């Protein structure tokens, strides 16, 4: 039972989708190998297929396989997904992130609906990661994704890779990252967690000794601080546009016209907010934007344009709804 006044701990559930052979399992395996203290639960949602490459990290996989670094791997079909997610996001599991690797035959929209419809108090939708083939990216999936990963730059020429990335960026609603061998920086999906090091090497350290750390385009962050409140409509439009390069955003903002103080978390264009309380309450805004290839000056300038100025017209009665319509009080942010 949670302590009085404290919200239940929740775990983000990220869906990884893409066609057969684009590198989904390589991406998931990379996340596991470079978890750096983040305890990840991986669900390989086979839908009757045999694609359980993510299990190879643990050797022979049963229904649920515990990894030495605190992560878990498991397989299930569509019917068992909801129950398994409830088990993995329960506080007793001790996980920080759950990744669902969908079969290449699965329809991402249906899985997104399933995750969004979940009533589990411990699970929160963490966004759709669409893995796309750099040789021939599926632009329909890019439009749907919160994070589009153009994978396989090692398999195409530099010119072809650049062309693919530009094509995806032209249509993607969310952020776009280019990778080789599925080497996505885990910090794009979850914050690093500091835990005591085990006395013996865990799975992630052992794998690094065997095959070395795969290079990835490292995430970076941009911070924004304002002592004045933000205009809800302008700030919501900024988030909904999917700022270039930004994969995640988090922080606290106060809205003008007594619109209240809100904790904010985004993955791509998936937005969650909830009322701030206690020490989290601020007079203006405190935000961190996380992604790759970030234009710091451009992002700061765009956020500064959201700050309310003395000569601004007063907000309308329902102005705060631009942001508060994304309210989710259950989200542990």
CSV table of C-alpha atoms in Angstrom, one decimal:
chain,number,residue,atom,x,y,z
A,1,UNK,CA,0.0,0.0,0.0
A,2,UNK,CA,1.3,3.5,-0.9
A,3,UNK,CA,2.0,6.0,1.9
A,4,UNK,CA,-0.7,8.6,2.3
A,5,UNK,CA,-0.2,11.5,-0.1
A,6,UNK,CA,2.1,9.5,-2.3
A,7,UNK,CA,1.3,8.4,-5.9
A,8,UNK,CA,1.6,4.8,-6.8
A,9,UNK,CA,4.9,4.0,-8.6
A,10,UNK,CA,4.4,3.5,-12.3
A,11,UNK,CA,6.6,2.0,-15.0
A,12,UNK,CA,6.7,3.3,-18.6
A,13,UNK,CA,5.8,0.7,-21.3
A,14,UNK,CA,7.5,1.3,-24.6
A,15,UNK,CA,6.4,-0.5,-27.8
A,16,UNK,CA,9.1,-1.4,-30.4
A,17,UNK,CA,7.6,-2.2,-33.8
A,18,UNK,CA,8.8,-2.6,-37.3
A,19,UNK,CA,8.8,-5.0,-40.2
A,20,UNK,CA,10.7,-8.3,-40.2
A,21,UNK,CA,14.4,-7.9,-40.4
A,22,UNK,CA,14.7,-4.2,-39.7
A,23,UNK,CA,16.7,-4.7,-36.5
A,24,UNK,CA,14.1,-4.7,-33.7
A,25,UNK,CA,15.8,-7.5,-31.8
A,26,UNK,CA,19.2,-5.9,-32.3
A,27,UNK,CA,17.8,-2.7,-30.7
A,28,UNK,CA,16.3,-4.5,-27.8
A,29,UNK,CA,19.4,-6.5,-27.2
A,30,UNK,CA,21.5,-3.3,-27.2
A,31,UNK,CA,19.2,-1.8,-24.6
A,32,UNK,CA,19.7,-4.8,-22.4
A,33,UNK,CA,23.4,-4.8,-22.9
A,34,UNK,CA,23.8,-1.2,-22.0
A,35,UNK,CA,21.1,-0.8,-19.3
A,36,UNK,CA,23.6,0.9,-16.9
A,37,UNK,CA,21.5,0.3,-13.8
A,38,UNK,CA,18.1,0.5,-15.5
A,39,UNK,CA,16.1,-2.6,-14.9
A,40,UNK,CA,14.3,-3.5,-18.1
A,41,UNK,CA,11.5,-6.0,-18.7
A,42,UNK,CA,11.3,-7.2,-22.3
A,43,UNK,CA,8.2,-8.8,-23.7
A,44,UNK,CA,8.6,-10.5,-27.0
A,45,UNK,CA,5.1,-10.4,-28.4
A,46,UNK,CA,5.3,-13.2,-31.0
A,47,UNK,CA,1.7,-13.5,-32.2
A,48,UNK,CA,2.6,-17.1,-33.1
A,49,UNK,CA,5.8,-16.3,-34.8
A,50,UNK,CA,9.2,-17.7,-33.8
A,51,UNK,CA,11.1,-14.4,-33.6
A,52,UNK,CA,12.5,-14.6,-30.1
A,53,UNK,CA,16.0,-13.2,-30.8
A,54,UNK,CA,15.8,-11.0,-27.8
A,55,UNK,CA,15.8,-14.2,-25.7
A,56,UNK,CA,19.2,-15.1,-27.0
A,57,UNK,CA,20.8,-12.6,-24.6
A,58,UNK,CA,19.7,-14.9,-21.8
A,59,UNK,CA,20.4,-18.1,-23.6
A,60,UNK,CA,17.5,-20.5,-23.5
A,61,UNK,CA,14.3,-18.7,-22.7
A,62,UNK,CA,11.3,-20.1,-20.7
A,63,UNK,CA,8.2,-18.1,-20.1
A,64,UNK,CA,10.1,-15.6,-18.0
A,65,UNK,CA,13.9,-15.5,-17.8
A,66,UNK,CA,15.8,-13.5,-15.2
A,67,UNK,CA,19.0,-11.8,-16.4
A,68,UNK,CA,22.0,-11.2,-14.2
A,69,UNK,CA,21.7,-7.4,-14.5
A,70,UNK,CA,18.2,-7.3,-12.9
A,71,UNK,CA,16.4,-7.3,-16.3
A,72,UNK,CA,13.7,-9.8,-17.3
A,73,UNK,CA,12.9,-11.4,-20.7
A,74,UNK,CA,9.7,-13.2,-21.5
A,75,UNK,CA,7.5,-14.2,-24.4
A,76,UNK,CA,3.7,-14.1,-24.8
A,77,UNK,CA,1.0,-14.1,-27.4
A,78,UNK,CA,-1.6,-11.3,-27.8
A,79,UNK,CA,-4.0,-12.9,-25.3
A,80,UNK,CA,-1.4,-12.9,-22.5
A,81,UNK,CA,0.0,-9.5,-23.0
A,82,UNK,CA,-2.2,-7.5,-20.6
A,83,UNK,CA,-1.7,-10.0,-17.7
A,84,UNK,CA,2.1,-10.2,-18.3
A,85,UNK,CA,2.4,-6.4,-18.3
A,86,UNK,CA,0.5,-6.2,-15.1
A,87,UNK,CA,3.0,-8.6,-13.5
A,88,UNK,CA,6.1,-6.7,-14.9
A,89,UNK,CA,4.9,-3.3,-13.8
A,90,UNK,CA,3.9,-4.3,-10.3
A,91,UNK,CA,6.1,-2.8,-7.6
A,92,UNK,CA,7.3,-6.2,-6.6
A,93,UNK,CA,9.0,-6.7,-10.0
A,94,UNK,CA,11.3,-3.8,-9.3
A,95,UNK,CA,11.6,-2.8,-13.0
A,96,UNK,CA,12.2,0.7,-14.3
A,97,UNK,CA,11.1,0.2,-17.9
A,98,UNK,CA,9.2,-2.4,-19.9
A,99,UNK,CA,9.8,-2.8,-23.6
A,100,UNK,CA,7.4,-4.7,-25.8
A,101,UNK,CA,9.0,-6.0,-29.0
A,102,UNK,CA,6.2,-6.7,-31.4
A,103,UNK,CA,6.3,-9.3,-34.1
A,104,UNK,CA,7.1,-7.9,-37.6
A,105,UNK,CA,3.6,-9.1,-38.5
A,106,UNK,CA,1.9,-7.1,-35.8
A,107,UNK,CA,-0.2,-4.0,-36.4
A,108,UNK,CA,1.3,-1.2,-34.3
A,109,UNK,CA,-1.9,0.7,-34.0
A,110,UNK,CA,-3.7,-2.2,-32.4
A,111,UNK,CA,-0.9,-2.6,-29.8
A,112,UNK,CA,-0.9,1.1,-29.1
A,113,UNK,CA,-4.6,1.0,-28.5
A,114,UNK,CA,-4.1,-1.9,-26.1
A,115,UNK,CA,-1.5,-0.1,-24.1
A,116,UNK,CA,-3.5,3.1,-24.0
A,117,UNK,CA,-6.6,1.3,-22.9
A,118,UNK,CA,-4.8,-0.4,-19.9
A,119,UNK,CA,-6.4,0.3,-16.5
A,120,UNK,CA,-3.4,-1.0,-14.7
A,121,UNK,CA,-2.4,1.7,-12.1
A,122,UNK,CA,1.3,0.8,-12.3
A,123,UNK,CA,1.7,0.9,-16.2
A,124,UNK,CA,1.9,4.1,-18.2
A,125,UNK,CA,2.2,4.3,-22.0
A,126,UNK,CA,5.8,5.3,-22.8
A,127,UNK,CA,5.5,5.7,-26.6
A,128,UNK,CA,5.9,3.9,-29.9
A,129,UNK,CA,9.4,3.3,-31.2
A,130,UNK,CA,9.2,2.4,-34.9
A,131,UNK,CA,12.4,0.7,-36.3
A,132,UNK,CA,12.7,1.5,-40.0
A,133,UNK,CA,15.0,0.0,-42.6
A,134,UNK,CA,17.5,2.6,-43.9
A,135,UNK,CA,17.3,1.0,-47.3
A,136,UNK,CA,13.6,1.4,-47.6
A,137,UNK,CA,11.9,3.1,-44.6
A,138,UNK,CA,8.2,2.6,-44.1
A,139,UNK,CA,6.9,6.2,-44.0
A,140,UNK,CA,3.5,5.1,-42.7
A,141,UNK,CA,5.1,3.8,-39.5
A,142,UNK,CA,7.2,6.9,-39.3
A,143,UNK,CA,4.1,9.0,-39.2
A,144,UNK,CA,2.6,6.9,-36.4
A,145,UNK,CA,5.8,6.7,-34.2
A,146,UNK,CA,6.7,8.8,-31.2
A,147,UNK,CA,10.3,7.9,-32.0
A,148,UNK,CA,11.4,6.8,-35.5
A,149,UNK,CA,14.7,4.9,-35.6
A,150,UNK,CA,16.2,4.7,-39.0
A,151,UNK,CA,18.4,1.6,-38.6
A,152,UNK,CA,20.9,-0.1,-40.8
A,153,UNK,CA,23.1,2.8,-41.8
A,154,UNK,CA,25.9,0.2,-41.8
A,155,UNK,CA,24.1,-1.6,-44.7
A,156,UNK,CA,23.7,1.3,-47.1
A,157,UNK,CA,25.8,4.1,-48.5
A,158,UNK,CA,26.2,7.3,-46.7
A,159,UNK,CA,24.2,9.1,-49.4
A,160,UNK,CA,21.4,6.5,-49.2
A,161,UNK,CA,21.3,6.8,-45.4
A,162,UNK,CA,21.1,10.6,-45.5
A,163,UNK,CA,18.3,10.3,-48.0
A,164,UNK,CA,16.4,7.9,-45.8
A,165,UNK,CA,16.7,10.0,-42.7
A,166,UNK,CA,15.6,13.2,-44.6
A,167,UNK,CA,12.5,11.3,-46.0
A,168,UNK,CA,11.6,10.1,-42.5
A,169,UNK,CA,12.1,13.5,-40.9
A,170,UNK,CA,9.8,15.0,-43.6
A,171,UNK,CA,6.8,13.0,-42.4
A,172,UNK,CA,7.6,11.9,-38.8
A,173,UNK,CA,5.4,13.5,-36.1
A,174,UNK,CA,7.9,12.5,-33.4
A,175,UNK,CA,11.7,12.5,-33.1
A,176,UNK,CA,14.0,10.7,-35.6
A,177,UNK,CA,17.3,8.9,-34.7
A,178,UNK,CA,19.6,7.1,-37.1
A,179,UNK,CA,21.4,4.0,-35.9
A,180,UNK,CA,23.8,1.2,-36.8
A,181,UNK,CA,23.2,-2.3,-35.5
A,182,UNK,CA,20.2,-1.0,-33.5
A,183,UNK,CA,22.5,0.9,-31.1
A,184,UNK,CA,20.0,3.2,-29.5
A,185,UNK,CA,21.1,5.1,-26.4
A,186,UNK,CA,19.0,3.7,-23.5
A,187,UNK,CA,18.9,7.2,-21.9
A,188,UNK,CA,16.6,8.2,-24.8
A,189,UNK,CA,13.9,6.0,-23.2
A,190,UNK,CA,14.6,6.0,-19.5
A,191,UNK,CA,16.7,7.9,-17.0
A,192,UNK,CA,19.9,6.2,-15.7
A,193,UNK,CA,19.5,4.6,-12.3
A,194,UNK,CA,22.3,4.6,-9.8
A,195,UNK,CA,22.5,1.3,-7.9
A,196,UNK,CA,25.3,-0.4,-6.0
A,197,UNK,CA,27.6,-2.5,-8.3
A,198,UNK,CA,27.4,-6.2,-7.8
A,199,UNK,CA,30.4,-8.1,-6.5
A,200,UNK,CA,30.6,-10.1,-9.7
A,201,UNK,CA,30.1,-8.9,-13.3
A,202,UNK,CA,26.5,-8.7,-14.4
A,203,UNK,CA,25.3,-9.7,-17.8
A,204,UNK,CA,25.8,-6.3,-19.3
A,205,UNK,CA,29.4,-6.1,-18.2
A,206,UNK,CA,30.1,-9.6,-19.4
A,207,UNK,CA,28.7,-8.9,-22.8
A,208,UNK,CA,30.8,-5.8,-23.1
A,209,UNK,CA,33.9,-7.7,-22.4
A,210,UNK,CA,33.0,-10.3,-25.0
A,211,UNK,CA,32.0,-8.0,-27.9
A,212,UNK,CA,32.7,-4.5,-26.7
A,213,UNK,CA,30.3,-1.6,-26.4
A,214,UNK,CA,28.4,-0.9,-29.6
A,215,UNK,CA,28.9,2.8,-30.4
A,216,UNK,CA,25.7,4.8,-30.5
A,217,UNK,CA,24.7,8.3,-31.1
A,218,UNK,CA,24.8,9.5,-27.5
A,219,UNK,CA,21.9,11.4,-26.1
A,220,UNK,CA,22.4,15.0,-24.9
A,221,UNK,CA,20.1,17.3,-23.0
A,222,UNK,CA,19.1,21.0,-23.1
A,223,UNK,CA,17.9,22.7,-19.9
A,224,UNK,CA,15.4,25.6,-19.8
A,225,UNK,CA,14.6,27.8,-16.8
A,226,UNK,CA,12.1,30.6,-16.6
A,227,UNK,CA,11.0,32.6,-13.5
A,228,UNK,CA,7.8,33.6,-15.3
A,229,UNK,CA,4.8,31.3,-16.2
A,230,UNK,CA,4.2,29.9,-19.7
A,231,UNK,CA,1.3,30.4,-22.0
A,232,UNK,CA,-0.6,27.1,-22.1
A,233,UNK,CA,-1.5,27.3,-25.8
A,234,UNK,CA,2.0,28.2,-27.1
A,235,UNK,CA,3.7,25.6,-24.8
A,236,UNK,CA,1.2,22.8,-25.9
A,237,UNK,CA,1.8,23.7,-29.5
A,238,UNK,CA,5.6,23.5,-29.0
A,239,UNK,CA,5.3,20.0,-27.5
A,240,UNK,CA,2.7,18.8,-30.0
A,241,UNK,CA,5.0,19.8,-32.9
A,242,UNK,CA,7.7,17.3,-31.8
A,243,UNK,CA,10.7,19.7,-31.5
A,244,UNK,CA,13.5,18.6,-33.8
A,245,UNK,CA,15.7,16.0,-32.3
A,246,UNK,CA,13.8,15.9,-29.0
A,247,UNK,CA,12.9,12.3,-27.9
A,248,UNK,CA,11.9,13.1,-24.3
A,249,UNK,CA,11.0,16.2,-22.3
A,250,UNK,CA,10.4,16.4,-18.6
A,251,UNK,CA,10.0,19.1,-16.0
A,252,UNK,CA,7.5,21.4,-14.2
A,253,UNK,CA,5.7,24.5,-15.6
A,254,UNK,CA,3.4,27.1,-14.2
A,255,UNK,CA,0.7,28.3,-16.6
A,256,UNK,CA,-0.4,31.9,-16.8
A,257,UNK,CA,-3.7,33.2,-15.4
A,258,UNK,CA,-3.6,30.9,-12.4
A,259,UNK,CA,-3.7,27.9,-14.7
A,260,UNK,CA,-1.8,26.0,-12.0
A,261,UNK,CA,1.6,24.3,-11.8
A,262,UNK,CA,2.1,21.0,-13.7
A,263,UNK,CA,4.6,18.2,-14.0
A,264,UNK,CA,5.2,17.4,-17.7
A,265,UNK,CA,6.6,14.4,-19.4
A,266,UNK,CA,6.8,13.6,-23.1
A,267,UNK,CA,8.0,10.8,-25.4
A,268,UNK,CA,8.0,12.2,-28.9
A,269,UNK,CA,4.5,13.7,-29.3
A,270,UNK,CA,3.0,11.5,-26.5
A,271,UNK,CA,2.3,14.0,-23.7
A,272,UNK,CA,1.5,13.4,-20.0
A,273,UNK,CA,0.9,16.1,-17.3
A,274,UNK,CA,-0.3,16.0,-13.7
A,275,UNK,CA,-0.6,18.7,-11.0
A,276,UNK,CA,2.6,19.5,-9.3
A,277,UNK,CA,2.8,19.5,-5.5
A,278,UNK,CA,5.2,20.0,-2.6
A,279,UNK,CA,8.7,20.8,-3.6
A,280,UNK,CA,7.9,20.4,-7.3
A,281,UNK,CA,5.9,23.6,-7.4
A,282,UNK,CA,7.7,26.4,-9.3
A,283,UNK,CA,6.9,30.1,-10.1
A,284,UNK,CA,7.8,29.7,-13.8
A,285,UNK,CA,9.3,26.7,-15.6
A,286,UNK,CA,12.1,24.1,-15.2
A,287,UNK,CA,12.5,21.8,-18.2
A,288,UNK,CA,15.0,19.3,-19.6
A,289,UNK,CA,14.8,18.2,-23.2
A,290,UNK,CA,16.6,15.0,-24.1
A,291,UNK,CA,17.5,13.8,-27.6
A,292,UNK,CA,20.2,13.7,-30.3
A,293,UNK,CA,21.5,16.5,-32.6
A,294,UNK,CA,19.7,19.1,-30.6
A,295,UNK,CA,19.7,22.8,-31.6
A,296,UNK,CA,20.1,24.2,-28.2
A,297,UNK,CA,19.8,27.9,-29.2
A,298,UNK,CA,16.7,27.1,-31.3
A,299,UNK,CA,15.0,25.1,-28.6
A,300,UNK,CA,15.7,27.7,-25.9
A,301,UNK,CA,14.4,30.4,-28.2
A,302,UNK,CA,11.2,28.4,-29.0
A,303,UNK,CA,10.6,27.9,-25.2
A,304,UNK,CA,11.3,31.6,-24.5
A,305,UNK,CA,8.5,32.5,-26.9
A,306,UNK,CA,6.1,30.5,-24.7
A,307,UNK,CA,6.9,32.7,-21.7
A,308,UNK,CA,4.2,35.2,-20.8
A,309,UNK,CA,5.2,38.8,-21.2
A,310,UNK,CA,3.8,42.0,-19.7
A,311,UNK,CA,2.3,43.1,-22.9
A,312,UNK,CA,0.5,39.7,-23.6
A,313,UNK,CA,-3.3,39.7,-23.6
A,314,UNK,CA,-4.8,38.0,-20.6
A,315,UNK,CA,-5.5,34.3,-21.1
A,316,UNK,CA,-9.0,33.1,-22.0
A,317,UNK,CA,-11.1,31.3,-19.4
A,318,UNK,CA,-10.2,27.9,-20.8
A,319,UNK,CA,-6.6,28.6,-22.0
A,320,UNK,CA,-5.1,26.0,-19.7
A,321,UNK,CA,-6.9,23.2,-21.5
A,322,UNK,CA,-4.3,23.4,-24.3
A,323,UNK,CA,-2.0,21.5,-21.9
A,324,UNK,CA,-4.2,20.1,-19.2
A,325,UNK,CA,-6.2,18.0,-21.7
A,326,UNK,CA,-3.2,15.6,-21.4
A,327,UNK,CA,-3.7,15.2,-17.7
A,328,UNK,CA,-2.9,11.8,-16.2
A,329,UNK,CA,-2.7,11.9,-12.5
A,330,UNK,CA,-1.6,8.3,-12.2
A,331,UNK,CA,1.7,8.8,-14.1
A,332,UNK,CA,4.8,8.5,-11.9
A,333,UNK,CA,7.0,11.2,-13.5
